[in-house]
PDB file of C-alpha atoms in Angstrom:
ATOM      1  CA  UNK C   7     126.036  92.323 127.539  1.00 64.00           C
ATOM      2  CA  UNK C   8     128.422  89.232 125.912  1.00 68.00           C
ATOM      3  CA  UNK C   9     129.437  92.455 123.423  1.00 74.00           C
ATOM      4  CA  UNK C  10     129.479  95.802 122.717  1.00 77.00           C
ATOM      5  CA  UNK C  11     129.594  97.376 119.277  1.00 81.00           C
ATOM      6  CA  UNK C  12     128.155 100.958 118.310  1.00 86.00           C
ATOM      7  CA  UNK C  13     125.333 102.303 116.194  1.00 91.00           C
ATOM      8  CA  UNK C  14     126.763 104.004 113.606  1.00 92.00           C
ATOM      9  CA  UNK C  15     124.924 107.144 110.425  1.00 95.00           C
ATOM     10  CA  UNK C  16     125.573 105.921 107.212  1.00 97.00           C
ATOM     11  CA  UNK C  17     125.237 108.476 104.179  1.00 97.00           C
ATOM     12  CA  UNK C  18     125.923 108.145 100.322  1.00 97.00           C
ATOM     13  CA  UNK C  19     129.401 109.340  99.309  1.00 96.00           C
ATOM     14  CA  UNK C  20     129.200 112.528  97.988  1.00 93.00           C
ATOM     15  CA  UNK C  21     130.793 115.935  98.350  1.00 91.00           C
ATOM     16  CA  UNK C  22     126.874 117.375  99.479  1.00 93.00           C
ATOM     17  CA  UNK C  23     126.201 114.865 101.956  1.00 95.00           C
ATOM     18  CA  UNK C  24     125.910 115.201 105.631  1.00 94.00           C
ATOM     19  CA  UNK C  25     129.400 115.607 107.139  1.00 94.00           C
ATOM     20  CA  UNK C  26     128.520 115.568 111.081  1.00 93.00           C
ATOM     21  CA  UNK C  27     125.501 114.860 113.208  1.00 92.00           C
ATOM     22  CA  UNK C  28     124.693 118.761 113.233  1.00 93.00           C
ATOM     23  CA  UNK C  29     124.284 118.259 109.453  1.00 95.00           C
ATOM     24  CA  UNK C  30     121.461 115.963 109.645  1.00 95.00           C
ATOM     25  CA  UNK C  31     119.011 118.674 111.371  1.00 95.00           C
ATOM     26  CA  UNK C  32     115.654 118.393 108.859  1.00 96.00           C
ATOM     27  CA  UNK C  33     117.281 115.976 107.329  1.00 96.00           C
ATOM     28  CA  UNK C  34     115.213 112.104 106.630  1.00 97.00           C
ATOM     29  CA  UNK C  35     117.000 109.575 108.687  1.00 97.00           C
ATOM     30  CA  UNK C  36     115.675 105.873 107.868  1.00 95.00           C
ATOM     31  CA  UNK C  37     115.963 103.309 111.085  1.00 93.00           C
ATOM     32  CA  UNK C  38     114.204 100.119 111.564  1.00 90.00           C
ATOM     33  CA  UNK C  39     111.080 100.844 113.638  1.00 91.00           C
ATOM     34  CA  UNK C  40     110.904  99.457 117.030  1.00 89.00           C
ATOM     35  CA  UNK C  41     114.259  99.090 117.077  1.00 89.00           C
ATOM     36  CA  UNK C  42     117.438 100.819 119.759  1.00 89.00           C
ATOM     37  CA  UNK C  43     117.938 102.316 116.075  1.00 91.00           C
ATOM     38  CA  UNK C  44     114.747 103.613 116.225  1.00 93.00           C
ATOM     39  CA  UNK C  45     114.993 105.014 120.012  1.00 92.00           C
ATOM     40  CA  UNK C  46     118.763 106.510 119.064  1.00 92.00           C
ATOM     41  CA  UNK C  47     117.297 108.520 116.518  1.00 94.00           C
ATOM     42  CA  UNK C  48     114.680 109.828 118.374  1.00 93.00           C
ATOM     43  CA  UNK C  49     116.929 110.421 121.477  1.00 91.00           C
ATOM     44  CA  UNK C  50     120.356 111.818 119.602  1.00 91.00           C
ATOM     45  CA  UNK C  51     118.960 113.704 116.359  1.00 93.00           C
ATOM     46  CA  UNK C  52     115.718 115.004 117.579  1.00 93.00           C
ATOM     47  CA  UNK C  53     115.457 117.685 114.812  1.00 95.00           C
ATOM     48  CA  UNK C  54     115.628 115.186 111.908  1.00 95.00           C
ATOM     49  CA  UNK C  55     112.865 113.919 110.566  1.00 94.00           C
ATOM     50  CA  UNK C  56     112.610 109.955 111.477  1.00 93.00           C
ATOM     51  CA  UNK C  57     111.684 107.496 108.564  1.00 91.00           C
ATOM     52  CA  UNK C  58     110.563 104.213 110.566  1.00 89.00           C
ATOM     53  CA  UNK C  59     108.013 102.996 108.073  1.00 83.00           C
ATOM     54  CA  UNK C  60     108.645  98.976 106.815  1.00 77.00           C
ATOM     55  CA  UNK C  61     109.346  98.945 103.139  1.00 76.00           C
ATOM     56  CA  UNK C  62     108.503  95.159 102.023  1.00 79.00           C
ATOM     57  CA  UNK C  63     110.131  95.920  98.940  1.00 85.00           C
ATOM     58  CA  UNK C  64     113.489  97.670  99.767  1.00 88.00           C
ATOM     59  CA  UNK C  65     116.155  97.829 102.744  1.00 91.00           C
ATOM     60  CA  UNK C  66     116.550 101.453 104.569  1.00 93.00           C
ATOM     61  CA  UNK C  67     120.090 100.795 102.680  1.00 94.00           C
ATOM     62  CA  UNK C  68     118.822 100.539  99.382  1.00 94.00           C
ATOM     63  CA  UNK C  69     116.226 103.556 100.587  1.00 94.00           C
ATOM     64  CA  UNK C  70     119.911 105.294 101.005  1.00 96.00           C
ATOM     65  CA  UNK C  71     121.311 104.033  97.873  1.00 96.00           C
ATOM     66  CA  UNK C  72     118.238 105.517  95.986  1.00 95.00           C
ATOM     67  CA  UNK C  73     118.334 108.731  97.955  1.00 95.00           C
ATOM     68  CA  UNK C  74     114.800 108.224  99.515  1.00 94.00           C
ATOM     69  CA  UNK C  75     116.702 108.986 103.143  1.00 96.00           C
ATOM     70  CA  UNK C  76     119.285 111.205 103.418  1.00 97.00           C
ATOM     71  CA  UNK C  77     121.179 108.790 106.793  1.00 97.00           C
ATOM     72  CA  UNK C  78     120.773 105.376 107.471  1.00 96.00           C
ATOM     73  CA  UNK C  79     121.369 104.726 111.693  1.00 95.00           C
ATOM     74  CA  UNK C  80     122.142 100.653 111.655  1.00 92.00           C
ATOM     75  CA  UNK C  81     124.518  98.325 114.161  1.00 88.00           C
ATOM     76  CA  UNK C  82     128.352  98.809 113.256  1.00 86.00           C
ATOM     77  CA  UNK C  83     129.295  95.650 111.842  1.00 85.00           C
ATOM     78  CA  UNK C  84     126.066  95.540 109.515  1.00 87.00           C
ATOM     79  CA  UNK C  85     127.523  99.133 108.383  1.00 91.00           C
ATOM     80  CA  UNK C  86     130.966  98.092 107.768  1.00 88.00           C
ATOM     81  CA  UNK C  87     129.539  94.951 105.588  1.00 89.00           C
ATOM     82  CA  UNK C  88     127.529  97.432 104.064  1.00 94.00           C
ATOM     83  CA  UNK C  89     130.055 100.026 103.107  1.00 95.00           C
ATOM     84  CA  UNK C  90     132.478  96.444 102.009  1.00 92.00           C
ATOM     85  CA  UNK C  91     129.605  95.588  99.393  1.00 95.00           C
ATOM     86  CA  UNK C  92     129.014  98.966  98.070  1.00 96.00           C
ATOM     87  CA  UNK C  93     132.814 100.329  97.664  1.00 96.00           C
ATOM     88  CA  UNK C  94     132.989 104.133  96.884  1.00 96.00           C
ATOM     89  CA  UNK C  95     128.806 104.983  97.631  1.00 97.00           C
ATOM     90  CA  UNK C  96     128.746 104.828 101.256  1.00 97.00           C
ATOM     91  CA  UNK C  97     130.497 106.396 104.419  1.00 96.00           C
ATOM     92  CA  UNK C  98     129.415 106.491 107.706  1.00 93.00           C
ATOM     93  CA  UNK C  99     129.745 110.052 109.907  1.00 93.00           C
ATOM     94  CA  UNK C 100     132.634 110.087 111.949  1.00 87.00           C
ATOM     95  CA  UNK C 101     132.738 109.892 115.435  1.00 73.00           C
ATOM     96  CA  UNK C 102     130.141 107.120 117.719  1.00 65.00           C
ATOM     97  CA  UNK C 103     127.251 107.889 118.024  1.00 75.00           C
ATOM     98  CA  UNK C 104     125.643 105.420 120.459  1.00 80.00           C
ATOM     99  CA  UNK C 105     126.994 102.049 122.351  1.00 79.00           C
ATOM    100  CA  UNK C 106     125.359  98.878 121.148  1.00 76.00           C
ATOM    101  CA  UNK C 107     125.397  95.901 123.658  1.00 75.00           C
ATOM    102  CA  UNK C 108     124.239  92.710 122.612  1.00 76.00           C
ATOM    103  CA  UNK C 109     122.758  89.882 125.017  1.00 78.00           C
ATOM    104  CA  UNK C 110     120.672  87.389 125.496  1.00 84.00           C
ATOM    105  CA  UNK C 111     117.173  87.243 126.893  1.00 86.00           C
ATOM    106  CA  UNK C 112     115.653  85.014 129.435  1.00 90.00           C
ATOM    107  CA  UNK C 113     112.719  84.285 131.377  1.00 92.00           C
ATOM    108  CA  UNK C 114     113.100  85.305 135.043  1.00 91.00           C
ATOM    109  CA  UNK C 115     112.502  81.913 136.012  1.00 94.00           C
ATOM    110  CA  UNK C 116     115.821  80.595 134.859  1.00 94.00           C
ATOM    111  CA  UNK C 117     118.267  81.541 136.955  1.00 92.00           C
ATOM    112  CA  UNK C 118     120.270  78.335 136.443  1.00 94.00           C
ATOM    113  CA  UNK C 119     120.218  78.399 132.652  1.00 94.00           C
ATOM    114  CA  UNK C 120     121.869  82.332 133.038  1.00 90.00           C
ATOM    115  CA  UNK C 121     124.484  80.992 135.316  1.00 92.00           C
ATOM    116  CA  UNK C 122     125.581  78.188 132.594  1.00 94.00           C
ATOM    117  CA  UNK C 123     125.129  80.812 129.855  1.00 91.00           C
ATOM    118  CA  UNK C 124     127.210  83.235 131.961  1.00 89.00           C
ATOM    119  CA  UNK C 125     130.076  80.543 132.455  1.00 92.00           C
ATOM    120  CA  UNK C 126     130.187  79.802 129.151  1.00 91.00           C
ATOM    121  CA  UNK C 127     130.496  82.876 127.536  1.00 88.00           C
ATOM    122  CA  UNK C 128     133.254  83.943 130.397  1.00 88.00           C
ATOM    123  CA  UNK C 129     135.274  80.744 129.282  1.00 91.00           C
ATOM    124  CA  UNK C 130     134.883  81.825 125.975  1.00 88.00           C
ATOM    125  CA  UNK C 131     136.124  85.234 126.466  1.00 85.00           C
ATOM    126  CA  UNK C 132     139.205  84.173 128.849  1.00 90.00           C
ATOM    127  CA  UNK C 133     140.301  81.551 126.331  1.00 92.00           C
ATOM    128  CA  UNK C 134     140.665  84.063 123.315  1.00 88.00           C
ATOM    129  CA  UNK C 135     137.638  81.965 121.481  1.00 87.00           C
ATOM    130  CA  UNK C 136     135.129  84.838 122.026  1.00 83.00           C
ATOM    131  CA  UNK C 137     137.263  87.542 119.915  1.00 81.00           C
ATOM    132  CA  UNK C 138     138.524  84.677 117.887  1.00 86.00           C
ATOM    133  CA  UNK C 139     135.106  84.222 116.589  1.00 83.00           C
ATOM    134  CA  UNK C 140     133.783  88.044 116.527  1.00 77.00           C
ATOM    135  CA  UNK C 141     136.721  88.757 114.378  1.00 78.00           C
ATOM    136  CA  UNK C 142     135.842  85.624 111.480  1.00 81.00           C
ATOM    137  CA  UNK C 143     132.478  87.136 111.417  1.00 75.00           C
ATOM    138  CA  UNK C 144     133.830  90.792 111.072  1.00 69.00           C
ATOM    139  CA  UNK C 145     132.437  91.940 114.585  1.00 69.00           C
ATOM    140  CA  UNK C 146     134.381  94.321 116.411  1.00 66.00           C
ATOM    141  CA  UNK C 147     133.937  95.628 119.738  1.00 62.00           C
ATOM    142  CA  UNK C 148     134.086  99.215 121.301  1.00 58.00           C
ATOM    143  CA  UNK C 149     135.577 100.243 124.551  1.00 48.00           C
ATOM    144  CA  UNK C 150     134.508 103.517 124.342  1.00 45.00           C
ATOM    145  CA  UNK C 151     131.368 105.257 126.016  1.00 41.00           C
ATOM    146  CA  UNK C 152     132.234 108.795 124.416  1.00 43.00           C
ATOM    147  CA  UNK C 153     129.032 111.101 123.144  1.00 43.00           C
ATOM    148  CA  UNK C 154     128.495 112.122 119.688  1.00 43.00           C
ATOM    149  CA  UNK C 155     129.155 115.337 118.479  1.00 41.00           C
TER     150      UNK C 155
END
């Protein structure tokens, strides 16, 4: 993985809502279907009741928003942009819940193209440009490998 961020539970922000994993037991979590969002849900809150259906019309989010779904499980940064462009209505449960590498996918074949990729992206990490440009785009990595709650 070039970087690792987290999946994170979003719910609204209010004094009934969910406060821990544990609270979301029969409880509609929305995730994008065929997605590690998806998979995380079904692996890490097996008791809630998984809402993978496509909406043309609305976002899980604004599913959330509208109190359709009870959690949203989405990638960190889209969470924290999220929570940025709807101040005071969302709040994501504390604690990570599961890692979140990104990378890049190639055909088997090209073994050359993942050793320039590979060189690139470590030259880009050892001169500071790497974090340099995760943090103008509001990405920020995890270190952590801890189990949620």
């Amino acid at each position: 993985p070039y970087f690792r961020t987290e999946l994170v539970v979003l719910v609204r922000e209010a004094p009934d809502q969910p406060e821990s994993l544990r609270d979301l037991v029969a409880k509609k979590v929305a995730g994008s279907p065929g997605t590690t969002s998806q998979r995380a849900i079904a692996r890490l809150l097996p008791e809630s009741v998984g809402v993978f259906s496509p909406d043309a019309q609305r976002t899980d989010l604004q599913r959330l928003l509208e109190s359709e779904v009870d959690a949203v499980v989405m990638d960190g940064p889209a969470a924290e942009a999220a929570m940025a462009s709807n101040p005071g209505k969302l709040r994501r449960i504390p604690g990570l819940f599961t890692p979140e590498d990104y990378a890049l996918a190639l055909p088997k074949n090209r073994s050359a193209l993942r050793s320039q990729i590979d060189d690139c992206l470590r030259t880009l990490q050892l001169s500071g440009n790497l974090d340099s440009w995760n943090g103008k785009y509001g990405l920020k990595e995890i270190s952590t490998s801890s189990q949620p709650d």
